Amino acid sequence: MKTILMMVMTVNGFIARLNDEVPWSPEEFKRCAEFAREAGNIIVGRKTYQIMKETDDIDDEILTIVISRDVLEPHGNTVYVTSPTHALAYAKDKGFATANIGGGTALVTDLLTRGLIDEIVLDIEPILFDRGLPLAQVSIPDIHLEHLSTQQFGDTVRLRYEVKK
Ligand SMILES: NC(=O)c1ccc[n+]([C@@H]2O[C@H](COP(=O)([O-])OP(=O)(O)OC[C@H]3O[C@@H](n4cnc5c(N)ncnc54)[C@H](OP(=O)(O)O)[C@@H]3O)[C@@H](O)[C@H]2O)c1
């Protein structure tokens, strides 16, 4: 199973405003949903999951794996696990070819630090804003990437990289 991190980012490197808002275009939200549909799953931190619930972005057609230290009861197509490694093991056990990591910063930092991401897909939205959340916290080690492809959707650019191991 391949583990792919898919995130949307501003041109100046933020994944959300400090108040957690994300000013992406409706088309970009659709592209993210399509990406997740293709993988059949999305793995998210508890905070990202809460935001997805509030914005009505849960897709019941795909498996949502939420990471939280709290052990919560599964519902619909959503399950809870207590660590990123449990999330990856769960997705592998279900036979997915791709584990689709949906963020946010805490989860991404943990997975990158432990060398558990194989590919990174970044959609760069045509916007900059002042102060926001980074893709990963400053504690990550240097990670080297090989560029695989670039796609353009209007003013949005999708960069795909393989993580060199
Ligand atoms: N631009 C994008 O593509 C994109 C995508 C996703 C999210 N975001 C943004 O990212 C922000 C949320 O990121 P965040 O860093 O604040 O939170 P997060 O990573 O979504 O969630 C953090 C929570 O997930 C659980 N968790 C994460 N790593 C864990 C680990 N290694 N072991 C156990 N539990 C773990 C913990 O839940 P408990 O506290 O329940 O234990 C932790 O408090 C939001 O602003 C959101 O809008 C942006």
PDB file of C-alpha atoms and ligand atoms in Angstrom:
ATOM      1  CA  MET A   1       0.000   0.000   0.000  1.00  0.00           C
ATOM      2  CA  LYS A   2       1.226   3.474  -0.919  1.00  0.00           C
ATOM      3  CA  THR A   3       0.725   6.362   1.524  1.00  0.00           C
ATOM      4  CA  ILE A   4      -0.069   9.650  -0.216  1.00  0.00           C
ATOM      5  CA  LEU A   5      -0.361  12.999   1.497  1.00  0.00           C
ATOM      6  CA  MET A   6      -2.742  15.325  -0.344  1.00  0.00           C
ATOM      7  CA  MET A   7      -2.971  18.922   0.845  1.00  0.00           C
ATOM      8  CA  VAL A   8      -4.028  22.320  -0.417  1.00  0.00           C
ATOM      9  CA  MET A   9      -1.688  25.224   0.187  1.00  0.00           C
ATOM     10  CA  THR A  10      -1.339  28.963  -0.416  1.00  0.00           C
ATOM     11  CA  VAL A  11       1.519  30.277  -2.535  1.00  0.00           C
ATOM     12  CA  ASN A  12       3.213  31.381   0.717  1.00  0.00           C
ATOM     13  CA  GLY A  13       2.978  27.914   2.241  1.00  0.00           C
ATOM     14  CA  PHE A  14      -0.054  27.930   4.564  1.00  0.00           C
ATOM     15  CA  ILE A  15      -2.650  25.161   4.763  1.00  0.00           C
ATOM     16  CA  ALA A  16      -5.218  27.214   6.723  1.00  0.00           C
ATOM     17  CA  ARG A  17      -5.653  30.552   8.442  1.00  0.00           C
ATOM     18  CA  LEU A  18      -4.854  30.663  12.159  1.00  0.00           C
ATOM     19  CA  ASN A  19      -8.609  30.502  12.848  1.00  0.00           C
ATOM     20  CA  ASP A  20      -8.724  27.252  10.797  1.00  0.00           C
ATOM     21  CA  GLU A  21     -10.579  28.802   7.842  1.00  0.00           C
ATOM     22  CA  VAL A  22      -9.511  27.654   4.385  1.00  0.00           C
ATOM     23  CA  PRO A  23     -10.341  30.087   1.565  1.00  0.00           C
ATOM     24  CA  TRP A  24     -10.121  27.560  -1.266  1.00  0.00           C
ATOM     25  CA  SER A  25     -12.362  27.753  -4.314  1.00  0.00           C
ATOM     26  CA  PRO A  26     -15.407  25.444  -4.582  1.00  0.00           C
ATOM     27  CA  GLU A  27     -13.642  23.743  -7.519  1.00  0.00           C
ATOM     28  CA  GLU A  28     -10.678  22.960  -5.265  1.00  0.00           C
ATOM     29  CA  PHE A  29     -12.914  21.349  -2.646  1.00  0.00           C
ATOM     30  CA  LYS A  30     -14.345  19.219  -5.468  1.00  0.00           C
ATOM     31  CA  ARG A  31     -10.849  18.202  -6.608  1.00  0.00           C
ATOM     32  CA  CYS A  32      -9.975  17.126  -3.042  1.00  0.00           C
ATOM     33  CA  ALA A  33     -13.196  15.105  -2.823  1.00  0.00           C
ATOM     34  CA  GLU A  34     -12.436  13.442  -6.169  1.00  0.00           C
ATOM     35  CA  PHE A  35      -8.920  12.586  -5.012  1.00  0.00           C
ATOM     36  CA  ALA A  36     -10.301  10.954  -1.867  1.00  0.00           C
ATOM     37  CA  ARG A  37     -12.987   9.113  -3.881  1.00  0.00           C
ATOM     38  CA  GLU A  38     -10.278   7.628  -6.079  1.00  0.00           C
ATOM     39  CA  ALA A  39      -8.364   6.340  -3.042  1.00  0.00           C
ATOM     40  CA  GLY A  40     -11.604   5.223  -1.337  1.00  0.00           C
ATOM     41  CA  ASN A  41     -10.422   6.514   2.004  1.00  0.00           C
ATOM     42  CA  ILE A  42      -9.228   9.545   3.920  1.00  0.00           C
ATOM     43  CA  ILE A  43      -7.131   9.553   7.089  1.00  0.00           C
ATOM     44  CA  VAL A  44      -7.421  12.702   9.210  1.00  0.00           C
ATOM     45  CA  GLY A  45      -6.545  14.082  12.615  1.00  0.00           C
ATOM     46  CA  ARG A  46      -9.462  14.599  15.013  1.00  0.00           C
ATOM     47  CA  LYS A  47      -9.384  18.378  14.576  1.00  0.00           C
ATOM     48  CA  THR A  48      -9.581  18.185  10.786  1.00  0.00           C
ATOM     49  CA  TYR A  49     -12.422  15.692  11.120  1.00  0.00           C
ATOM     50  CA  GLN A  50     -14.351  18.115  13.348  1.00  0.00           C
ATOM     51  CA  ILE A  51     -13.924  20.874  10.743  1.00  0.00           C
ATOM     52  CA  MET A  52     -15.042  18.506   7.968  1.00  0.00           C
ATOM     53  CA  LYS A  53     -18.161  17.689   9.989  1.00  0.00           C
ATOM     54  CA  GLU A  54     -18.956  21.358  10.587  1.00  0.00           C
ATOM     55  CA  THR A  55     -18.583  22.160   6.884  1.00  0.00           C
ATOM     56  CA  ASP A  56     -20.559  19.081   5.831  1.00  0.00           C
ATOM     57  CA  ASP A  57     -17.562  17.601   3.997  1.00  0.00           C
ATOM     58  CA  ILE A  58     -17.855  13.990   5.141  1.00  0.00           C
ATOM     59  CA  ASP A  59     -18.234  11.634   2.182  1.00  0.00           C
ATOM     60  CA  ASP A  60     -20.088   8.534   3.361  1.00  0.00           C
ATOM     61  CA  GLU A  61     -19.115   6.704   0.181  1.00  0.00           C
ATOM     62  CA  ILE A  62     -15.514   6.463   1.359  1.00  0.00           C
ATOM     63  CA  LEU A  63     -13.899   5.199   4.546  1.00  0.00           C
ATOM     64  CA  THR A  64     -12.921   7.989   6.941  1.00  0.00           C
ATOM     65  CA  ILE A  65     -10.280   7.042   9.503  1.00  0.00           C
ATOM     66  CA  VAL A  66      -9.986   9.547  12.338  1.00  0.00           C
ATOM     67  CA  ILE A  67      -6.960   9.591  14.635  1.00  0.00           C
ATOM     68  CA  SER A  68      -7.685  10.549  18.231  1.00  0.00           C
ATOM     69  CA  ARG A  69      -6.294   9.518  21.578  1.00  0.00           C
ATOM     70  CA  ASP A  70      -9.931   9.132  22.651  1.00  0.00           C
ATOM     71  CA  VAL A  71     -11.396   5.773  21.723  1.00  0.00           C
ATOM     72  CA  LEU A  72     -14.721   6.599  20.043  1.00  0.00           C
ATOM     73  CA  GLU A  73     -17.431   4.345  18.626  1.00  0.00           C
ATOM     74  CA  PRO A  74     -17.471   3.923  14.805  1.00  0.00           C
ATOM     75  CA  HIS A  75     -20.485   5.354  12.952  1.00  0.00           C
ATOM     76  CA  GLY A  76     -21.499   5.260   9.290  1.00  0.00           C
ATOM     77  CA  ASN A  77     -18.307   4.843   7.279  1.00  0.00           C
ATOM     78  CA  THR A  78     -16.158   6.514   9.976  1.00  0.00           C
ATOM     79  CA  VAL A  79     -13.817   4.687  12.331  1.00  0.00           C
ATOM     80  CA  TYR A  80     -11.510   5.975  15.064  1.00  0.00           C
ATOM     81  CA  VAL A  81      -8.002   4.763  15.794  1.00  0.00           C
ATOM     82  CA  THR A  82      -5.513   5.957  18.398  1.00  0.00           C
ATOM     83  CA  SER A  83      -2.401   6.457  16.247  1.00  0.00           C
ATOM     84  CA  PRO A  84      -1.268   7.094  12.666  1.00  0.00           C
ATOM     85  CA  THR A  85       0.312   3.634  12.498  1.00  0.00           C
ATOM     86  CA  HIS A  86      -3.001   2.057  13.495  1.00  0.00           C
ATOM     87  CA  ALA A  87      -4.691   4.114  10.764  1.00  0.00           C
ATOM     88  CA  LEU A  88      -2.271   2.837   8.102  1.00  0.00           C
ATOM     89  CA  ALA A  89      -2.604  -0.753   9.353  1.00  0.00           C
ATOM     90  CA  TYR A  90      -6.411  -0.423   9.241  1.00  0.00           C
ATOM     91  CA  ALA A  91      -6.361   0.875   5.632  1.00  0.00           C
ATOM     92  CA  LYS A  92      -3.916  -1.867   4.584  1.00  0.00           C
ATOM     93  CA  ASP A  93      -6.048  -4.528   6.227  1.00  0.00           C
ATOM     94  CA  LYS A  94      -9.088  -3.272   4.267  1.00  0.00           C
ATOM     95  CA  GLY A  95      -7.131  -3.867   1.037  1.00  0.00           C
ATOM     96  CA  PHE A  96      -6.706  -0.258  -0.141  1.00  0.00           C
ATOM     97  CA  ALA A  97      -3.926   0.318  -2.691  1.00  0.00           C
ATOM     98  CA  THR A  98      -3.524   3.891  -1.412  1.00  0.00           C
ATOM     99  CA  ALA A  99      -3.799   5.399   2.049  1.00  0.00           C
ATOM    100  CA  ASN A 100      -4.923   8.991   1.493  1.00  0.00           C
ATOM    101  CA  ILE A 101      -3.639  11.298   4.243  1.00  0.00           C
ATOM    102  CA  GLY A 102      -5.882  14.363   4.500  1.00  0.00           C
ATOM    103  CA  GLY A 103      -4.125  16.328   7.290  1.00  0.00           C
ATOM    104  CA  GLY A 104      -3.838  18.451   9.368  1.00  0.00           C
ATOM    105  CA  THR A 105      -0.490  19.736  10.555  1.00  0.00           C
ATOM    106  CA  ALA A 106      -0.152  17.515  13.666  1.00  0.00           C
ATOM    107  CA  LEU A 107      -0.819  14.309  11.748  1.00  0.00           C
ATOM    108  CA  VAL A 108       1.368  15.316   8.795  1.00  0.00           C
ATOM    109  CA  THR A 109       4.277  16.256  11.089  1.00  0.00           C
ATOM    110  CA  ASP A 110       4.097  12.886  12.800  1.00  0.00           C
ATOM    111  CA  LEU A 111       3.956  10.871   9.554  1.00  0.00           C
ATOM    112  CA  LEU A 112       6.729  12.836   7.832  1.00  0.00           C
ATOM    113  CA  THR A 113       8.982  12.604  10.882  1.00  0.00           C
ATOM    114  CA  ARG A 114       8.587   8.848  10.950  1.00  0.00           C
ATOM    115  CA  GLY A 115       9.165   8.418   7.204  1.00  0.00           C
ATOM    116  CA  LEU A 116       5.675   7.053   6.604  1.00  0.00           C
ATOM    117  CA  ILE A 117       4.715   9.160   3.560  1.00  0.00           C
ATOM    118  CA  ASP A 118       5.562   7.811   0.084  1.00  0.00           C
ATOM    119  CA  GLU A 119       4.149  10.612  -2.069  1.00  0.00           C
ATOM    120  CA  ILE A 120       3.103  14.212  -1.569  1.00  0.00           C
ATOM    121  CA  VAL A 121       0.449  15.876  -3.703  1.00  0.00           C
ATOM    122  CA  LEU A 122       0.168  19.636  -3.197  1.00  0.00           C
ATOM    123  CA  ASP A 123      -2.507  21.781  -4.781  1.00  0.00           C
ATOM    124  CA  ILE A 124      -1.212  25.354  -4.761  1.00  0.00           C
ATOM    125  CA  GLU A 125      -4.153  27.746  -4.691  1.00  0.00           C
ATOM    126  CA  PRO A 126      -3.662  31.211  -6.222  1.00  0.00           C
ATOM    127  CA  ILE A 127      -3.724  33.123  -2.936  1.00  0.00           C
ATOM    128  CA  LEU A 128      -1.397  34.432  -0.221  1.00  0.00           C
ATOM    129  CA  PHE A 129      -2.520  35.539   3.230  1.00  0.00           C
ATOM    130  CA  ASP A 130      -0.967  36.750   6.423  1.00  0.00           C
ATOM    131  CA  ARG A 131      -0.258  34.213   9.172  1.00  0.00           C
ATOM    132  CA  GLY A 132      -1.462  30.650   8.961  1.00  0.00           C
ATOM    133  CA  LEU A 133      -0.787  27.004   9.721  1.00  0.00           C
ATOM    134  CA  PRO A 134       2.186  25.319   8.031  1.00  0.00           C
ATOM    135  CA  LEU A 135       2.059  21.953   6.281  1.00  0.00           C
ATOM    136  CA  ALA A 136       4.268  20.522   9.016  1.00  0.00           C
ATOM    137  CA  GLN A 137       5.808  21.865  12.211  1.00  0.00           C
ATOM    138  CA  VAL A 138       9.437  22.981  12.368  1.00  0.00           C
ATOM    139  CA  SER A 139      10.516  19.776  14.091  1.00  0.00           C
ATOM    140  CA  ILE A 140      10.602  17.684  10.905  1.00  0.00           C
ATOM    141  CA  PRO A 141      13.947  16.488   9.558  1.00  0.00           C
ATOM    142  CA  ASP A 142      15.084  17.408   6.023  1.00  0.00           C
ATOM    143  CA  ILE A 143      13.052  15.411   3.544  1.00  0.00           C
ATOM    144  CA  HIS A 144      14.150  15.184  -0.083  1.00  0.00           C
ATOM    145  CA  LEU A 145      11.668  14.830  -2.897  1.00  0.00           C
ATOM    146  CA  GLU A 146      11.659  13.766  -6.516  1.00  0.00           C
ATOM    147  CA  HIS A 147       9.224  15.669  -8.734  1.00  0.00           C
ATOM    148  CA  LEU A 148       6.834  13.289 -10.494  1.00  0.00           C
ATOM    149  CA  SER A 149       4.359  15.557 -12.281  1.00  0.00           C
ATOM    150  CA  THR A 150       2.757  18.975 -12.526  1.00  0.00           C
ATOM    151  CA  GLN A 151      -0.856  19.538 -13.486  1.00  0.00           C
ATOM    152  CA  GLN A 152      -2.732  22.776 -13.955  1.00  0.00           C
ATOM    153  CA  PHE A 153      -6.399  23.386 -13.163  1.00  0.00           C
ATOM    154  CA  GLY A 154      -7.067  27.013 -14.128  1.00  0.00           C
ATOM    155  CA  ASP A 155      -5.002  29.092 -11.665  1.00  0.00           C
ATOM    156  CA  THR A 156      -4.352  26.106  -9.361  1.00  0.00           C
ATOM    157  CA  VAL A 157      -1.229  23.975  -9.796  1.00  0.00           C
ATOM    158  CA  ARG A 158      -0.968  20.377  -8.590  1.00  0.00           C
ATOM    159  CA  LEU A 159       2.564  19.224  -7.768  1.00  0.00           C
ATOM    160  CA  ARG A 160       3.249  15.557  -7.187  1.00  0.00           C
ATOM    161  CA  TYR A 161       6.433  14.369  -5.492  1.00  0.00           C
ATOM    162  CA  GLU A 162       7.876  11.058  -4.386  1.00  0.00           C
ATOM    163  CA  VAL A 163       9.628  11.067  -1.021  1.00  0.00           C
ATOM    164  CA  LYS A 164      13.227   9.871  -1.400  1.00  0.00           C
ATOM    165  CA  LYS A 165      13.943   7.248   1.273  1.00  0.00           C
TER     166      LYS A 165
HETATM  167  N1  LIG B   1      -5.102  22.747   3.410  1.00  0.00           N
HETATM  168  C1  LIG B   1      -5.405  21.487   3.584  1.00  0.00           C
HETATM  169  O1  LIG B   1      -5.332  20.670   2.653  1.00  0.00           O
HETATM  170  C2  LIG B   1      -5.835  21.016   4.943  1.00  0.00           C
HETATM  171  C3  LIG B   1      -6.177  19.667   5.128  1.00  0.00           C
HETATM  172  C4  LIG B   1      -6.532  19.246   6.405  1.00  0.00           C
HETATM  173  C5  LIG B   1      -6.547  20.152   7.457  1.00  0.00           C
HETATM  174  N2  LIG B   1      -6.217  21.433   7.244  1.00  0.00           N
HETATM  175  C6  LIG B   1      -6.210  22.372   8.357  1.00  0.00           C
HETATM  176  O2  LIG B   1      -5.373  21.856   9.386  1.00  0.00           O
HETATM  177  C7  LIG B   1      -5.850  22.327  10.648  1.00  0.00           C
HETATM  178  C8  LIG B   1      -5.934  21.161  11.608  1.00  0.00           C
HETATM  179  O3  LIG B   1      -4.637  20.664  11.839  1.00  0.00           O
HETATM  180  P1  LIG B   1      -4.127  20.432  13.345  1.00  0.00           P
HETATM  181  O4  LIG B   1      -2.675  20.171  13.299  1.00  0.00           O
HETATM  182  O5  LIG B   1      -4.595  21.564  14.191  1.00  0.00           O
HETATM  183  O6  LIG B   1      -4.968  19.161  13.795  1.00  0.00           O
HETATM  184  P2  LIG B   1      -5.139  17.675  13.169  1.00  0.00           P
HETATM  185  O7  LIG B   1      -3.823  17.094  12.778  1.00  0.00           O
HETATM  186  O8  LIG B   1      -6.228  17.685  12.163  1.00  0.00           O
HETATM  187  O9  LIG B   1      -5.728  16.936  14.462  1.00  0.00           O
HETATM  188  C9  LIG B   1      -4.963  16.882  15.635  1.00  0.00           C
HETATM  189  C10 LIG B   1      -5.556  15.830  16.522  1.00  0.00           C
HETATM  190  O10 LIG B   1      -5.501  14.561  15.864  1.00  0.00           O
HETATM  191  C11 LIG B   1      -5.087  13.564  16.785  1.00  0.00           C
HETATM  192  N3  LIG B   1      -3.719  13.176  16.432  1.00  0.00           N
HETATM  193  C12 LIG B   1      -2.919  13.729  15.501  1.00  0.00           C
HETATM  194  N4  LIG B   1      -1.724  13.093  15.462  1.00  0.00           N
HETATM  195  C13 LIG B   1      -1.792  12.138  16.388  1.00  0.00           C
HETATM  196  C14 LIG B   1      -0.877  11.151  16.835  1.00  0.00           C
HETATM  197  N5  LIG B   1       0.356  11.044  16.308  1.00  0.00           N
HETATM  198  N6  LIG B   1      -1.268  10.307  17.805  1.00  0.00           N
HETATM  199  C15 LIG B   1      -2.494  10.400  18.320  1.00  0.00           C
HETATM  200  N7  LIG B   1      -3.426  11.322  17.940  1.00  0.00           N
HETATM  201  C16 LIG B   1      -3.059  12.177  16.989  1.00  0.00           C
HETATM  202  C17 LIG B   1      -5.164  14.229  18.166  1.00  0.00           C
HETATM  203  O11 LIG B   1      -6.536  14.115  18.554  1.00  0.00           O
HETATM  204  P3  LIG B   1      -7.033  14.094  20.099  1.00  0.00           P
HETATM  205  O12 LIG B   1      -6.777  15.478  20.612  1.00  0.00           O
HETATM  206  O13 LIG B   1      -8.493  13.743  19.978  1.00  0.00           O
HETATM  207  O14 LIG B   1      -6.221  13.042  20.787  1.00  0.00           O
HETATM  208  C18 LIG B   1      -4.806  15.668  17.826  1.00  0.00           C
HETATM  209  O15 LIG B   1      -5.251  16.605  18.785  1.00  0.00           O
HETATM  210  C19 LIG B   1      -7.168  23.010  10.383  1.00  0.00           C
HETATM  211  O16 LIG B   1      -6.974  24.404  10.348  1.00  0.00           O
HETATM  212  C20 LIG B   1      -7.560  22.527   9.000  1.00  0.00           C
HETATM  213  O17 LIG B   1      -8.369  23.457   8.310  1.00  0.00           O
HETATM  214  C21 LIG B   1      -5.859  21.894   6.012  1.00  0.00           C
END
